[in-house]
Amino acid sequence: MNKLISLLVLCTASAMASGETIGDVSTTFKLLSPNDKVVVDVFDDPQVDGVACYLSHAKTGGYKGAIGLAEDTADASVACRQVGPIGFKGKIDKQDEVFNARTSFLFKHVRVVRMVDAKRNTLVYLAYSDKIIDGSPKNSVTAVPVPATQPIPDK
């Protein structure tokens, strides 16, 4: 039993390492177990200073959710904003994953990918959910314009 609890704590800690939870709201009431929720996390782009992304996603409650065995739905939304002076930590890929969180015990994740729109000097962020066999077409997109005087150093 202690090994199972340790494994669940480790899985939860690794999922939280990718972002910081800002808050959540309950979407269903469950009398004896945790409610289903919409959670809002924030993370900073690891390669671009001054850009933070806010990701809302579903979190399944119930008994399975309480012990980390529930599969969350593919519903997610992302909004990235300039929160300070934009700075690049070197050349960035034209497309790169910047956030990844587990949404089921195995095989399902919500991901955020950064893409470079060089023509418009803009960073585009796409949130989507994937699963080994059948991912979801549900997605969300947001963009952060970079000042014209500061070209994006893409590879």
C-alpha atoms as a printed R data frame, in Angstrom:
    type eleno elety resid chain resno       x      y       z
1   ATOM     1    CA   MET     A     1   0.000  0.000   0.000
2   ATOM     2    CA   ASN     A     2   2.855  2.398   0.831
3   ATOM     3    CA   LYS     A     3   4.393  1.770  -2.600
4   ATOM     4    CA   LEU     A     4   1.097  2.627  -4.313
5   ATOM     5    CA   ILE     A     5   0.771  5.869  -2.338
6   ATOM     6    CA   SER     A     6   4.405  6.766  -3.124
7   ATOM     7    CA   LEU     A     7   3.815  6.129  -6.832
8   ATOM     8    CA   LEU     A     8   0.700  8.320  -6.857
9   ATOM     9    CA   VAL     A     9   2.501 11.150  -5.040
10  ATOM    10    CA   LEU     A    10   5.388 10.924  -7.518
11  ATOM    11    CA   CYS     A    11   3.025 11.021 -10.522
12  ATOM    12    CA   THR     A    12   1.177 14.021  -9.080
13  ATOM    13    CA   ALA     A    13   4.424 15.863  -8.311
14  ATOM    14    CA   SER     A    14   5.771 15.297 -11.831
15  ATOM    15    CA   ALA     A    15   2.544 16.636 -13.369
16  ATOM    16    CA   MET     A    16   2.678 19.771 -11.204
17  ATOM    17    CA   ALA     A    17   6.339 20.433 -12.025
18  ATOM    18    CA   SER     A    18   5.285 21.731 -15.460
19  ATOM    19    CA   GLY     A    19   3.033 24.512 -14.199
20  ATOM    20    CA   GLU     A    20   1.740 26.337 -11.161
21  ATOM    21    CA   THR     A    21  -1.959 26.072 -10.325
22  ATOM    22    CA   ILE     A    22  -3.610 29.494 -10.066
23  ATOM    23    CA   GLY     A    23  -7.051 28.226  -9.068
24  ATOM    24    CA   ASP     A    24  -9.964 25.984  -9.937
25  ATOM    25    CA   VAL     A    25 -13.763 25.909 -10.031
26  ATOM    26    CA   SER     A    26 -16.030 22.923  -9.405
27  ATOM    27    CA   THR     A    27 -18.245 21.833 -12.270
28  ATOM    28    CA   THR     A    28 -20.073 18.956 -10.538
29  ATOM    29    CA   PHE     A    29 -20.848 18.115  -6.934
30  ATOM    30    CA   LYS     A    30 -19.858 14.747  -5.531
31  ATOM    31    CA   LEU     A    31 -20.936 14.072  -1.955
32  ATOM    32    CA   LEU     A    32 -18.166 11.761  -0.737
33  ATOM    33    CA   SER     A    33 -15.340 12.335  -3.213
34  ATOM    34    CA   PRO     A    34 -13.657 15.274  -4.977
35  ATOM    35    CA   ASN     A    35 -15.719 17.296  -7.448
36  ATOM    36    CA   ASP     A    36 -14.962 17.499 -11.168
37  ATOM    37    CA   LYS     A    37 -13.167 20.803 -11.804
38  ATOM    38    CA   VAL     A    38 -11.741 23.194 -14.317
39  ATOM    39    CA   VAL     A    39  -8.181 24.023 -13.236
40  ATOM    40    CA   VAL     A    40  -6.134 27.038 -14.341
41  ATOM    41    CA   ASP     A    41  -2.350 26.591 -14.432
42  ATOM    42    CA   VAL     A    42   0.320 29.086 -15.445
43  ATOM    43    CA   PHE     A    43   3.754 28.369 -16.871
44  ATOM    44    CA   ASP     A    44   6.525 30.506 -18.305
45  ATOM    45    CA   ASP     A    45   7.864 29.752 -21.764
46  ATOM    46    CA   PRO     A    46  11.185 28.017 -21.002
47  ATOM    47    CA   GLN     A    47  13.001 29.649 -23.946
48  ATOM    48    CA   VAL     A    48  11.337 33.078 -24.056
49  ATOM    49    CA   ASP     A    49  11.567 35.480 -21.117
50  ATOM    50    CA   GLY     A    50   8.561 37.732 -20.600
51  ATOM    51    CA   VAL     A    51   5.892 35.290 -21.874
52  ATOM    52    CA   ALA     A    52   3.523 33.419 -19.543
53  ATOM    53    CA   CYS     A    53   0.816 30.995 -20.634
54  ATOM    54    CA   TYR     A    54  -2.394 30.291 -18.773
55  ATOM    55    CA   LEU     A    55  -3.881 26.852 -19.416
56  ATOM    56    CA   SER     A    56  -7.362 25.823 -18.303
57  ATOM    57    CA   HIS     A    57  -8.164 22.114 -18.380
58  ATOM    58    CA   ALA     A    58 -10.675 19.638 -17.006
59  ATOM    59    CA   LYS     A    59  -9.820 17.609 -13.895
60  ATOM    60    CA   THR     A    60 -11.973 14.566 -13.199
61  ATOM    61    CA   GLY     A    61 -13.017 14.044  -9.585
62  ATOM    62    CA   GLY     A    62 -14.678 11.065  -7.977
63  ATOM    63    CA   TYR     A    63 -12.862  8.208  -6.319
64  ATOM    64    CA   LYS     A    64 -10.696  7.502  -9.385
65  ATOM    65    CA   GLY     A    65  -9.740 11.164  -9.593
66  ATOM    66    CA   ALA     A    66  -8.834 11.213  -5.903
67  ATOM    67    CA   ILE     A    67  -6.253  8.459  -6.346
68  ATOM    68    CA   GLY     A    68  -5.009  9.585  -9.757
69  ATOM    69    CA   LEU     A    69  -6.578  6.883 -11.920
70  ATOM    70    CA   ALA     A    70  -9.257  8.940 -13.704
71  ATOM    71    CA   GLU     A    71  -8.905 10.047 -17.315
72  ATOM    72    CA   ASP     A    72  -9.533 13.762 -17.773
73  ATOM    73    CA   THR     A    73 -11.443 14.977 -20.834
74  ATOM    74    CA   ALA     A    74  -9.580 16.570 -23.745
75  ATOM    75    CA   ASP     A    75 -11.014 20.019 -23.032
76  ATOM    76    CA   ALA     A    76  -8.286 22.653 -22.652
77  ATOM    77    CA   SER     A    77  -7.752 26.295 -23.503
78  ATOM    78    CA   VAL     A    78  -4.584 28.398 -23.571
79  ATOM    79    CA   ALA     A    79  -3.933 32.147 -23.391
80  ATOM    80    CA   CYS     A    80  -0.336 33.393 -23.564
81  ATOM    81    CA   ARG     A    81   0.586 36.977 -22.805
82  ATOM    82    CA   GLN     A    82   3.610 39.230 -22.650
83  ATOM    83    CA   VAL     A    83   4.206 39.794 -18.925
84  ATOM    84    CA   GLY     A    84   7.564 41.536 -19.147
85  ATOM    85    CA   PRO     A    85  10.283 42.464 -21.632
86  ATOM    86    CA   ILE     A    86  10.614 39.702 -24.239
87  ATOM    87    CA   GLY     A    87  14.019 38.075 -24.361
88  ATOM    88    CA   PHE     A    88  15.232 34.918 -26.075
89  ATOM    89    CA   LYS     A    89  17.584 32.399 -24.467
90  ATOM    90    CA   GLY     A    90  19.207 31.614 -27.808
91  ATOM    91    CA   LYS     A    91  17.785 30.391 -31.102
92  ATOM    92    CA   ILE     A    92  14.418 28.655 -30.818
93  ATOM    93    CA   ASP     A    93  12.929 25.897 -32.943
94  ATOM    94    CA   LYS     A    94  10.204 26.802 -35.422
95  ATOM    95    CA   GLN     A    95   7.993 24.368 -33.478
96  ATOM    96    CA   ASP     A    96   8.668 23.121 -29.946
97  ATOM    97    CA   GLU     A    97   6.672 21.648 -27.051
98  ATOM    98    CA   VAL     A    98   6.734 24.034 -24.085
99  ATOM    99    CA   PHE     A    99   4.284 22.338 -21.689
100 ATOM   100    CA   ASN     A   100   3.199 18.765 -21.023
101 ATOM   101    CA   ALA     A   101   0.875 17.473 -18.292
102 ATOM   102    CA   ARG     A   102  -0.516 14.000 -17.736
103 ATOM   103    CA   THR     A   103  -4.333 13.772 -17.944
104 ATOM   104    CA   SER     A   104  -4.664 10.080 -17.201
105 ATOM   105    CA   PHE     A   105  -2.664  7.517 -15.267
106 ATOM   106    CA   LEU     A   106  -1.126  6.331 -18.562
107 ATOM   107    CA   PHE     A   107  -0.838  7.500 -22.162
108 ATOM   108    CA   LYS     A   108  -2.870 10.751 -22.236
109 ATOM   109    CA   HIS     A   109  -1.434 14.279 -22.004
110 ATOM   110    CA   VAL     A   110  -2.393 17.882 -22.571
111 ATOM   111    CA   ARG     A   111   0.389 19.615 -24.472
112 ATOM   112    CA   VAL     A   112   1.232 23.155 -25.520
113 ATOM   113    CA   VAL     A   113   3.414 23.690 -28.578
114 ATOM   114    CA   ARG     A   114   5.071 26.992 -29.508
115 ATOM   115    CA   MET     A   115   5.312 27.795 -33.229
116 ATOM   116    CA   VAL     A   116   7.127 30.711 -34.847
117 ATOM   117    CA   ASP     A   117   5.294 32.839 -37.410
118 ATOM   118    CA   ALA     A   118   8.422 34.530 -38.787
119 ATOM   119    CA   LYS     A   119   6.538 36.575 -41.404
120 ATOM   120    CA   ARG     A   120   4.484 38.328 -38.696
121 ATOM   121    CA   ASN     A   121   7.177 38.138 -35.970
122 ATOM   122    CA   THR     A   122   4.735 36.342 -33.697
123 ATOM   123    CA   LEU     A   123   4.887 33.389 -31.294
124 ATOM   124    CA   VAL     A   124   1.869 31.086 -31.663
125 ATOM   125    CA   TYR     A   125   0.898 28.644 -28.901
126 ATOM   126    CA   LEU     A   126  -1.345 25.611 -29.559
127 ATOM   127    CA   ALA     A   127  -2.939 23.528 -26.770
128 ATOM   128    CA   TYR     A   128  -4.198 20.028 -27.567
129 ATOM   129    CA   SER     A   129  -4.651 16.611 -26.005
130 ATOM   130    CA   ASP     A   130  -3.105 13.401 -27.257
131 ATOM   131    CA   LYS     A   131  -3.437  9.737 -26.502
132 ATOM   132    CA   ILE     A   132  -1.456  6.814 -27.918
133 ATOM   133    CA   ILE     A   133  -4.373  5.333 -29.857
134 ATOM   134    CA   ASP     A   134  -6.879  8.148 -30.327
135 ATOM   135    CA   GLY     A   135  -6.128 11.765 -29.590
136 ATOM   136    CA   SER     A   136  -8.669 14.544 -29.760
137 ATOM   137    CA   PRO     A   137  -9.137 17.257 -32.386
138 ATOM   138    CA   LYS     A   138 -10.161 19.699 -29.623
139 ATOM   139    CA   ASN     A   139  -7.594 22.487 -29.455
140 ATOM   140    CA   SER     A   140  -6.993 26.094 -28.554
141 ATOM   141    CA   VAL     A   141  -4.603 28.656 -30.013
142 ATOM   142    CA   THR     A   142  -3.200 31.995 -28.874
143 ATOM   143    CA   ALA     A   143  -0.496 34.331 -30.177
144 ATOM   144    CA   VAL     A   144   2.030 36.760 -28.710
145 ATOM   145    CA   PRO     A   145   3.371 39.424 -31.092
146 ATOM   146    CA   VAL     A   146   7.039 40.294 -30.684
147 ATOM   147    CA   PRO     A   147   8.052 43.919 -31.335
148 ATOM   148    CA   ALA     A   148   9.131 44.480 -34.947
149 ATOM   149    CA   THR     A   149  12.477 45.829 -33.735
150 ATOM   150    CA   GLN     A   150  13.232 42.436 -32.133
151 ATOM   151    CA   PRO     A   151  13.293 39.621 -34.719
152 ATOM   152    CA   ILE     A   152  12.635 36.113 -33.403
153 ATOM   153    CA   PRO     A   153  15.909 34.148 -33.488
154 ATOM   154    CA   ASP     A   154  14.566 30.923 -34.990
155 ATOM   155    CA   LYS     A   155  16.627 27.971 -36.171
